[in-house]
Short mmCIF file of C-alpha atoms in Angstrom, two decimals:
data_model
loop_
_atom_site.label_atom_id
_atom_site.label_comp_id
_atom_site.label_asym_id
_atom_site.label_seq_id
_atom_site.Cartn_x
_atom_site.Cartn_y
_atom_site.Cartn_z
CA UNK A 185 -221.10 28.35 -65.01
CA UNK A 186 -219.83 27.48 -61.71
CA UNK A 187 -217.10 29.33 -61.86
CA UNK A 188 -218.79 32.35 -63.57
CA UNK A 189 -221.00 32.08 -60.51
CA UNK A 190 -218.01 32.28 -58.06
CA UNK A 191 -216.03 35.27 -59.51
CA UNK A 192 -219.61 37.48 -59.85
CA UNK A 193 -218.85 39.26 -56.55
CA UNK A 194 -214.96 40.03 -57.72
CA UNK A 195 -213.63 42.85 -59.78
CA UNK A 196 -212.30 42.32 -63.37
CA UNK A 197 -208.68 42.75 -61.77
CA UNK A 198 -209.52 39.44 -59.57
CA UNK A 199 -208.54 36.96 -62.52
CA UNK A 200 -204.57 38.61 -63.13
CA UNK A 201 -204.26 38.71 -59.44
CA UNK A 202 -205.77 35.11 -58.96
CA UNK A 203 -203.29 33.93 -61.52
CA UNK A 204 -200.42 35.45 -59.65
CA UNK A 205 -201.41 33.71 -56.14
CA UNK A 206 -201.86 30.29 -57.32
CA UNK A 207 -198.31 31.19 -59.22
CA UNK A 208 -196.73 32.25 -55.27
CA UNK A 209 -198.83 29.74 -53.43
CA UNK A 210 -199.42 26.60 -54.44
CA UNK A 211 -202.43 24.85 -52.27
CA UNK A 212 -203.95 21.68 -53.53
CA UNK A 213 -205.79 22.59 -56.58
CA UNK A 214 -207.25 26.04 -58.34
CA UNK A 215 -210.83 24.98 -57.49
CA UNK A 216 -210.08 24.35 -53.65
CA UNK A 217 -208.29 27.91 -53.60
CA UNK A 218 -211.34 29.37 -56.03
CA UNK A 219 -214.05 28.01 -53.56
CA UNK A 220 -212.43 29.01 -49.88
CA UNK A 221 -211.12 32.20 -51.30
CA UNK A 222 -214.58 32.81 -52.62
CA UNK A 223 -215.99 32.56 -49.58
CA UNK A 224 -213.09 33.86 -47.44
CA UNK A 225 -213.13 37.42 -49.65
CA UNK A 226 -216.51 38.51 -48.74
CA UNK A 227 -215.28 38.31 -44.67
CA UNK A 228 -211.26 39.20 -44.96
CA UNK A 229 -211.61 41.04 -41.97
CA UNK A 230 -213.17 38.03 -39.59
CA UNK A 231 -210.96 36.39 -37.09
CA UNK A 232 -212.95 33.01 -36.79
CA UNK A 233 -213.82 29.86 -38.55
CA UNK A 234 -216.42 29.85 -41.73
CA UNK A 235 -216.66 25.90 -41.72
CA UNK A 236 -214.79 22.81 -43.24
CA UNK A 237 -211.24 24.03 -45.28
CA UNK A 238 -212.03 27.44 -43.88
CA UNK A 239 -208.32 29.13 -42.61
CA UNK A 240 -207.71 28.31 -38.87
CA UNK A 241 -209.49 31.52 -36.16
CA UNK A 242 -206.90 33.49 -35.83
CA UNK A 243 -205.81 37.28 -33.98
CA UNK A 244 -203.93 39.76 -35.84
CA UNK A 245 -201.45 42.26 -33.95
CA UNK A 246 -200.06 44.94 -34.99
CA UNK A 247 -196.79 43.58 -36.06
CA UNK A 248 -198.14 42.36 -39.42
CA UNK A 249 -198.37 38.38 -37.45
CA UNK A 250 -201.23 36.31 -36.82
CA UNK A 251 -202.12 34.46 -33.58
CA UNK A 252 -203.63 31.03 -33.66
CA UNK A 253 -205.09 30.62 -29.98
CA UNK A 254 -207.15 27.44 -29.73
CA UNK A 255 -206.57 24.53 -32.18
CA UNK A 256 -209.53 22.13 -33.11
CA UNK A 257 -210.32 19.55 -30.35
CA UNK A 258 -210.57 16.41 -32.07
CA UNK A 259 -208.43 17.28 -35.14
CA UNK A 260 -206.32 14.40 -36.77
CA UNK A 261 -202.98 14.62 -37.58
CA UNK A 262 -203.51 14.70 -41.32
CA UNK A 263 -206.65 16.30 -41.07
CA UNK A 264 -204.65 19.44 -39.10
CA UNK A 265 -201.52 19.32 -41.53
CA UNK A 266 -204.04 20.58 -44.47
CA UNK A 267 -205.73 22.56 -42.28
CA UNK A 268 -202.61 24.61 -41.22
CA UNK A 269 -201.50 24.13 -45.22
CA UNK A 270 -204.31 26.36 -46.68
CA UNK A 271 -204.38 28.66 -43.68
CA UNK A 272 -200.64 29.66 -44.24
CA UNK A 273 -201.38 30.30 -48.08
CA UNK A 274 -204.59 32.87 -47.16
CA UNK A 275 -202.27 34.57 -44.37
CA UNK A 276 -198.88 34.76 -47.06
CA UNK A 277 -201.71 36.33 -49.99
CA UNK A 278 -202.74 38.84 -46.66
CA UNK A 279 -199.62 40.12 -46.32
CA UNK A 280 -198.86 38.91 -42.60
CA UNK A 281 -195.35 38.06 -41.89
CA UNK A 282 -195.13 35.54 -39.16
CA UNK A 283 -197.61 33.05 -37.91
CA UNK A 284 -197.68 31.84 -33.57
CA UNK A 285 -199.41 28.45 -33.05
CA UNK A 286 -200.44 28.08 -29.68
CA UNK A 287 -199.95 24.34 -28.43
CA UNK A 288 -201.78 22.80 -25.29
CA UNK A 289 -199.46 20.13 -24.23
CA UNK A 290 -202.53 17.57 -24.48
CA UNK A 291 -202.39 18.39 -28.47
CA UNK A 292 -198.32 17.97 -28.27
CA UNK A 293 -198.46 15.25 -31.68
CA UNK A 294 -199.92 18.78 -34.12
CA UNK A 295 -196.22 20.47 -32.98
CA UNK A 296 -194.48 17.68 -35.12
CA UNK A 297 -197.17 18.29 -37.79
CA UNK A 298 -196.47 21.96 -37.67
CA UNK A 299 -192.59 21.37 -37.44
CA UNK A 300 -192.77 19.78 -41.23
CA UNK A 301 -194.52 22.53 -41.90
CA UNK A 302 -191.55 25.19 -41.23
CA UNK A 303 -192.60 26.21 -37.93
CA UNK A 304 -190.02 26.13 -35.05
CA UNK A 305 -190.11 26.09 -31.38
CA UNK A 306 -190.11 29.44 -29.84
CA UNK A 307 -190.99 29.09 -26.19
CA UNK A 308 -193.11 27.22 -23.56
CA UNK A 309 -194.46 28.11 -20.08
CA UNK A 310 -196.38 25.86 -18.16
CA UNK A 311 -198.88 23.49 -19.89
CA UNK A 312 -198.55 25.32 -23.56
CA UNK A 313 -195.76 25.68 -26.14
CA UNK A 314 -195.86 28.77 -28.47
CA UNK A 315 -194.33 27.60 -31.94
CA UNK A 316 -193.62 30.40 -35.02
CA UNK A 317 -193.29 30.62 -38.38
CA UNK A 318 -191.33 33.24 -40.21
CA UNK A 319 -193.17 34.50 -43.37
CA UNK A 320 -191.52 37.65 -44.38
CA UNK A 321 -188.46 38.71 -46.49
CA UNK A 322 -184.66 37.69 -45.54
CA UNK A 323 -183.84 36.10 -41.88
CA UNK A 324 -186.87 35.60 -39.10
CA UNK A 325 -187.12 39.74 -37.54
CA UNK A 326 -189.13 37.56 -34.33
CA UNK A 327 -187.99 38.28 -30.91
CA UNK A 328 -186.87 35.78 -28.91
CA UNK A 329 -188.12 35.26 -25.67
CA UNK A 330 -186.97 35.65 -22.48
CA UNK A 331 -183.66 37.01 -22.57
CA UNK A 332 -183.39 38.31 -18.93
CA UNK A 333 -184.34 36.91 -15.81
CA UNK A 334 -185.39 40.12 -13.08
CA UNK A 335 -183.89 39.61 -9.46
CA UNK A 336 -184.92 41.81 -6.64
CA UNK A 337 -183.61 42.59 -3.52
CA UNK A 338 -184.53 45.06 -0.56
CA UNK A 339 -182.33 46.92 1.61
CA UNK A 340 -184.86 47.84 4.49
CA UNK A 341 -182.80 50.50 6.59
CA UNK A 342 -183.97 51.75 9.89
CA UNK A 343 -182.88 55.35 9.77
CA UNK A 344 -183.24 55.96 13.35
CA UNK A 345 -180.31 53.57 14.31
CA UNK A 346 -178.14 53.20 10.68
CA UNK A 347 -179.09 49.32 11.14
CA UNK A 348 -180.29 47.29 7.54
CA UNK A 349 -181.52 44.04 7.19
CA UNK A 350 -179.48 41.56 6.24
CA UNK A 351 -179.38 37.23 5.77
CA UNK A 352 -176.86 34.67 4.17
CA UNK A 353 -178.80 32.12 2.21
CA UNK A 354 -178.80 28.62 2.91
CA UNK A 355 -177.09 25.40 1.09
CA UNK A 356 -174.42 27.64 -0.55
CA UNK A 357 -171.03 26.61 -1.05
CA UNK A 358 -169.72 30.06 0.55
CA UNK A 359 -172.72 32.17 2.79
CA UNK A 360 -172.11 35.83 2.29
CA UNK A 361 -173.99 38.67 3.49
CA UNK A 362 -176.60 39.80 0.98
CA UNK A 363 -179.78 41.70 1.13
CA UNK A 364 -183.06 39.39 1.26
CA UNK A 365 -184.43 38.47 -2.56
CA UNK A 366 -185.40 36.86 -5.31
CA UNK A 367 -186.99 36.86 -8.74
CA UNK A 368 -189.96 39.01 -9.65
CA UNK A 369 -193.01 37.41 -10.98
CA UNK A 370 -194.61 38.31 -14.50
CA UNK A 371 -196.54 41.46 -13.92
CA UNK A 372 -195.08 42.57 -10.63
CA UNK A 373 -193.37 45.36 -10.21
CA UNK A 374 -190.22 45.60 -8.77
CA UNK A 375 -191.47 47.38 -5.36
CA UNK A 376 -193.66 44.79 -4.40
CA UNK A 377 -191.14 42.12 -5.41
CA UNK A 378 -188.73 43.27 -3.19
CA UNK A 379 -191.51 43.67 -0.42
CA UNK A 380 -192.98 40.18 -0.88
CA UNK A 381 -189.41 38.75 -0.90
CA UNK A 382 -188.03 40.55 2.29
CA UNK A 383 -190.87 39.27 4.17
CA UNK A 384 -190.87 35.53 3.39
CA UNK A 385 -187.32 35.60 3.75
CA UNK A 386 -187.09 37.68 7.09
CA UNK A 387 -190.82 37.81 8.36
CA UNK A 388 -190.16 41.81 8.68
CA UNK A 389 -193.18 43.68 6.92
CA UNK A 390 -191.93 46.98 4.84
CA UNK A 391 -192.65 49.99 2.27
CA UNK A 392 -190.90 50.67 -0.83
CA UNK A 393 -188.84 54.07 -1.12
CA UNK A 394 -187.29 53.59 -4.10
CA UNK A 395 -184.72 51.98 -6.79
CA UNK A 396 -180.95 52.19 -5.45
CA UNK A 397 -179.03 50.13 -8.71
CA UNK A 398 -179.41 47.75 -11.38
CA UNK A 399 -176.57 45.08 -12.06
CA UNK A 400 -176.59 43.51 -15.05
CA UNK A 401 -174.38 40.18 -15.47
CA UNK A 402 -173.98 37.88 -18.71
CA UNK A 403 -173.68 34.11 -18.35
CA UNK A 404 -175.11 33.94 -15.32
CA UNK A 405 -174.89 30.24 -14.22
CA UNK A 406 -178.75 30.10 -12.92
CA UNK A 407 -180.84 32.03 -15.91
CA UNK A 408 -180.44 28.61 -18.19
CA UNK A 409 -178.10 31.08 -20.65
CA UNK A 410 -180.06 34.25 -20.52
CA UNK A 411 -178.63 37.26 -18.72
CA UNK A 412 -179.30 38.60 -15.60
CA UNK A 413 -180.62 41.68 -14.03
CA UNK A 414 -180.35 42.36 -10.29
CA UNK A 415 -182.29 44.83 -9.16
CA UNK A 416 -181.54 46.72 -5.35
CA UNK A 417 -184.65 48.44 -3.36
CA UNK A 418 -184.63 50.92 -0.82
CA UNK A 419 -187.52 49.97 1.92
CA UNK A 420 -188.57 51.36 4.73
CA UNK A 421 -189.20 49.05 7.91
CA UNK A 422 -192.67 48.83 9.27
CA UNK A 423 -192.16 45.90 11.82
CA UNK A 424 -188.87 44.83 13.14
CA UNK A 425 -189.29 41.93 14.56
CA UNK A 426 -187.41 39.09 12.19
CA UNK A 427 -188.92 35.48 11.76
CA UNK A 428 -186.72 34.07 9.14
CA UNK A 429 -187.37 31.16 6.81
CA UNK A 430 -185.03 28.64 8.37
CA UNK A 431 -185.84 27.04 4.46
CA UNK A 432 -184.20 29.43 2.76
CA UNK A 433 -181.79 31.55 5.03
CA UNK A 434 -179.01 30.74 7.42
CA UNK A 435 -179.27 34.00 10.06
CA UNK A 436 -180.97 37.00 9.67
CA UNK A 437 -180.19 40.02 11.86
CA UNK A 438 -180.18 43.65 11.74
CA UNK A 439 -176.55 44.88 10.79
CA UNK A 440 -174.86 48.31 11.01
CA UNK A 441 -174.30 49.95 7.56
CA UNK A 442 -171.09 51.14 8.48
CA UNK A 443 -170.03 47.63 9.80
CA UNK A 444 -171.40 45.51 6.75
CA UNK A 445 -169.91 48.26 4.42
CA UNK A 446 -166.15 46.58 5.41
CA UNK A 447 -167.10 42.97 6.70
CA UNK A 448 -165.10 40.17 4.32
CA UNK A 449 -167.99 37.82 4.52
CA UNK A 450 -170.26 40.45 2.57
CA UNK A 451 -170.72 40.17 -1.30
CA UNK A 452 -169.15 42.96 -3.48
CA UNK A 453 -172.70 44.21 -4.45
CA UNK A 454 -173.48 44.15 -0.83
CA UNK A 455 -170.95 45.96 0.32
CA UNK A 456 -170.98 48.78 -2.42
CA UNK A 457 -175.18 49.41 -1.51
CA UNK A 458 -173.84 49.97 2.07
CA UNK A 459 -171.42 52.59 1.19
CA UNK A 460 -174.47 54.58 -1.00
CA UNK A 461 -176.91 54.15 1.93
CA UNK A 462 -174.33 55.15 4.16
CA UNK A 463 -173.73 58.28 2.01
CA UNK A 464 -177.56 58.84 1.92
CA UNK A 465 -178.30 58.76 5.59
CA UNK A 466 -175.26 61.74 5.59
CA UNK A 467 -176.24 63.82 2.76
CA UNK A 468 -180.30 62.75 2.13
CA UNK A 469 -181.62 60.01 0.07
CA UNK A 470 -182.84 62.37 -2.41
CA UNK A 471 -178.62 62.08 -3.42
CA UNK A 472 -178.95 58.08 -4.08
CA UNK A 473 -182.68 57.55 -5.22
CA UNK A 474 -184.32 56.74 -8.46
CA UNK A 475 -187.32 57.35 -7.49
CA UNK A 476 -190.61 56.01 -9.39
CA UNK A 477 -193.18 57.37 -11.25
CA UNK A 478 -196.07 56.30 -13.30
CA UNK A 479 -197.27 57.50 -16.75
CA UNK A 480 -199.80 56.21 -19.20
CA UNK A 481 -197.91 54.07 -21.96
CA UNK A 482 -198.93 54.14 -25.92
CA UNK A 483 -201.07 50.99 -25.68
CA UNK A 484 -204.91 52.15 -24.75
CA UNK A 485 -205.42 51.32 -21.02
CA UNK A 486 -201.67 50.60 -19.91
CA UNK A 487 -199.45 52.14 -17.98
CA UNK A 488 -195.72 51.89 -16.72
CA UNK A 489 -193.13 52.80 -14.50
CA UNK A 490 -190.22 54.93 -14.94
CA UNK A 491 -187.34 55.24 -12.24
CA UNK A 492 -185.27 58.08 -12.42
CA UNK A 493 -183.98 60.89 -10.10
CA UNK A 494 -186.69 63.54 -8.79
CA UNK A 495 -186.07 66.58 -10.95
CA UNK A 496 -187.79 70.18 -9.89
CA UNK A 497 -191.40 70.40 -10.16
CA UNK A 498 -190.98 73.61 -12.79
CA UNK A 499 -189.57 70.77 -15.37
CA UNK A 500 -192.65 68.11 -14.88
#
């Protein structure tokens, strides 16, 4: 009767189809999938908990994954490794592909519960790892994360006088001349990178004017095995008076293009930019700039930038 009384809200198809999962999915026992998926049916579409053995709150994107954000706070061990057991076997019947299990570093031990569980490492930042769990067909389709590291550097050129501004970094083996720099933080854009970095490297305050080039560079010895982009702004100066980081920089001075365009001590990269600002003080930097534009992106609410050189107003 009990079990008359549990499949009353299901269609007659529910018994082939129930047949079929517990065939694909093997949980503890018939009744313990019978009684959560009785209760789980009549609210597939809720993202959060529905009490004891109910699957673990999770978000779903639009990838066909699901997101597991916060894990319980007192959870055992044991108690967690059949938790995550019969959440995996409602998201495989849904359909969903790959699982992320969010991990505070204060609930490290549930990472080797989820490791025997299939799931792998796929990045950490900070005080949280992110592990994953491939559920589709064939080999994992997940991203990995972090394959580039962003560097940005401003060339802040005083047009009146053909001067840039210039340092040589500190506690290298060989100082070169190289426009100030560094990497951009998540969610900045390039422009204020390279603003933010010229002025705690030099003290000089400027504007951005646009994107000059984009290196790109394999192996690089300092991105722990990812690749690197390098990324070279055109600024405009709005003080001139430098105060360098004596932390962080050797000198600092204001160079002439023309002169750092064929000194030895300059950095191939270096010295190319200061033959294309050279050639866009002569002919206009309209000739060397990508400049920047912003247009709403696909997601509701977002937007991005695109660089590109300005084409006439009849084709925008």
């Amino acid at each position: 009767m009990q079990v008359c009384f549990l499949m009353a809200p299901f269609s007659r198809g529910f018994l082939p189809f129930f047949r079929k999962f517990l065939t694909r999915h093997p949980c503890r026992s018939a009744w313990g999938i019978l009684s959560r998926f009785s209760g789980y049916a009549t609210h597939q579409h809720q993202n959060q908990q529905r009490g004891p053995g109910a699957p673990l709150a999770a978000s779903v994107d639009a990838h066909g994954g699901v997101t597991v954000g916060h894990l319980p706070a007192d959870v055992t061990q044991a108690a967690f490794s059949e938790l995550l057991r019969e959440s995996v076997c409602v998201w495989r019947s849904e359909g969903h592909v790959a699982v992320w299990l969010r991990v505070p570093i204060w609930q490290s031990r549930l990472a080797e519960t989820a490791a025997q569980q299939g799931f792998a490492f796929h990045h950490a930042v900070q005080d949280e790892a992110v592990l994953s769990l491939w559920m589709g067909d064939g080999e994992s389709r997940l991203p990995n994360y972090a394959t580039h590291q962003v560097g940005v550097a401003g060339a802040v050129v005083n047009q009146s006088n053909g001067k840039v501004l210039v340092v040589q970094d500190k506690n290298r083996a060989k100082n070169m001349w190289k426009f100030p720099g560094g990497l951009s933080n998540p969610s900045e854009n390039i422009g204020d990178t390279a603003v933010r970095e010229v002025f705690e490297e030099t003290g000089v305050r400027s504007e951005f004017r646009s994107l000059l080039s984009i290196r790109q560079q394999h192996h690089h010895p300092g991105a722990f095995g990812n690749s690197d982009m390098y990324l070279i702004c055109r600024l405009s100066p709005v003080t001139y008076e430098i105060n360098f980081c004596r932390h962080e920089c050797l000198r600092c001075e204001w160079m002439d293009l023309a002169e750092l365009a064929k000194v030895s001590d300059a950095a191939p990269i270096t010295s190319r930019i200061a033959k294309l600002l050279l050639y866009g003080l002569e002919n206009g930097f309209e000739s060397v700039d990508l400049s920047v534009e912003e247009l709403p992106a696909v997601y509701t609410g977002l937007v991005y930038q695109i660089y590109h050189r300005k084409i006439p107003e009849r084709y925008t």
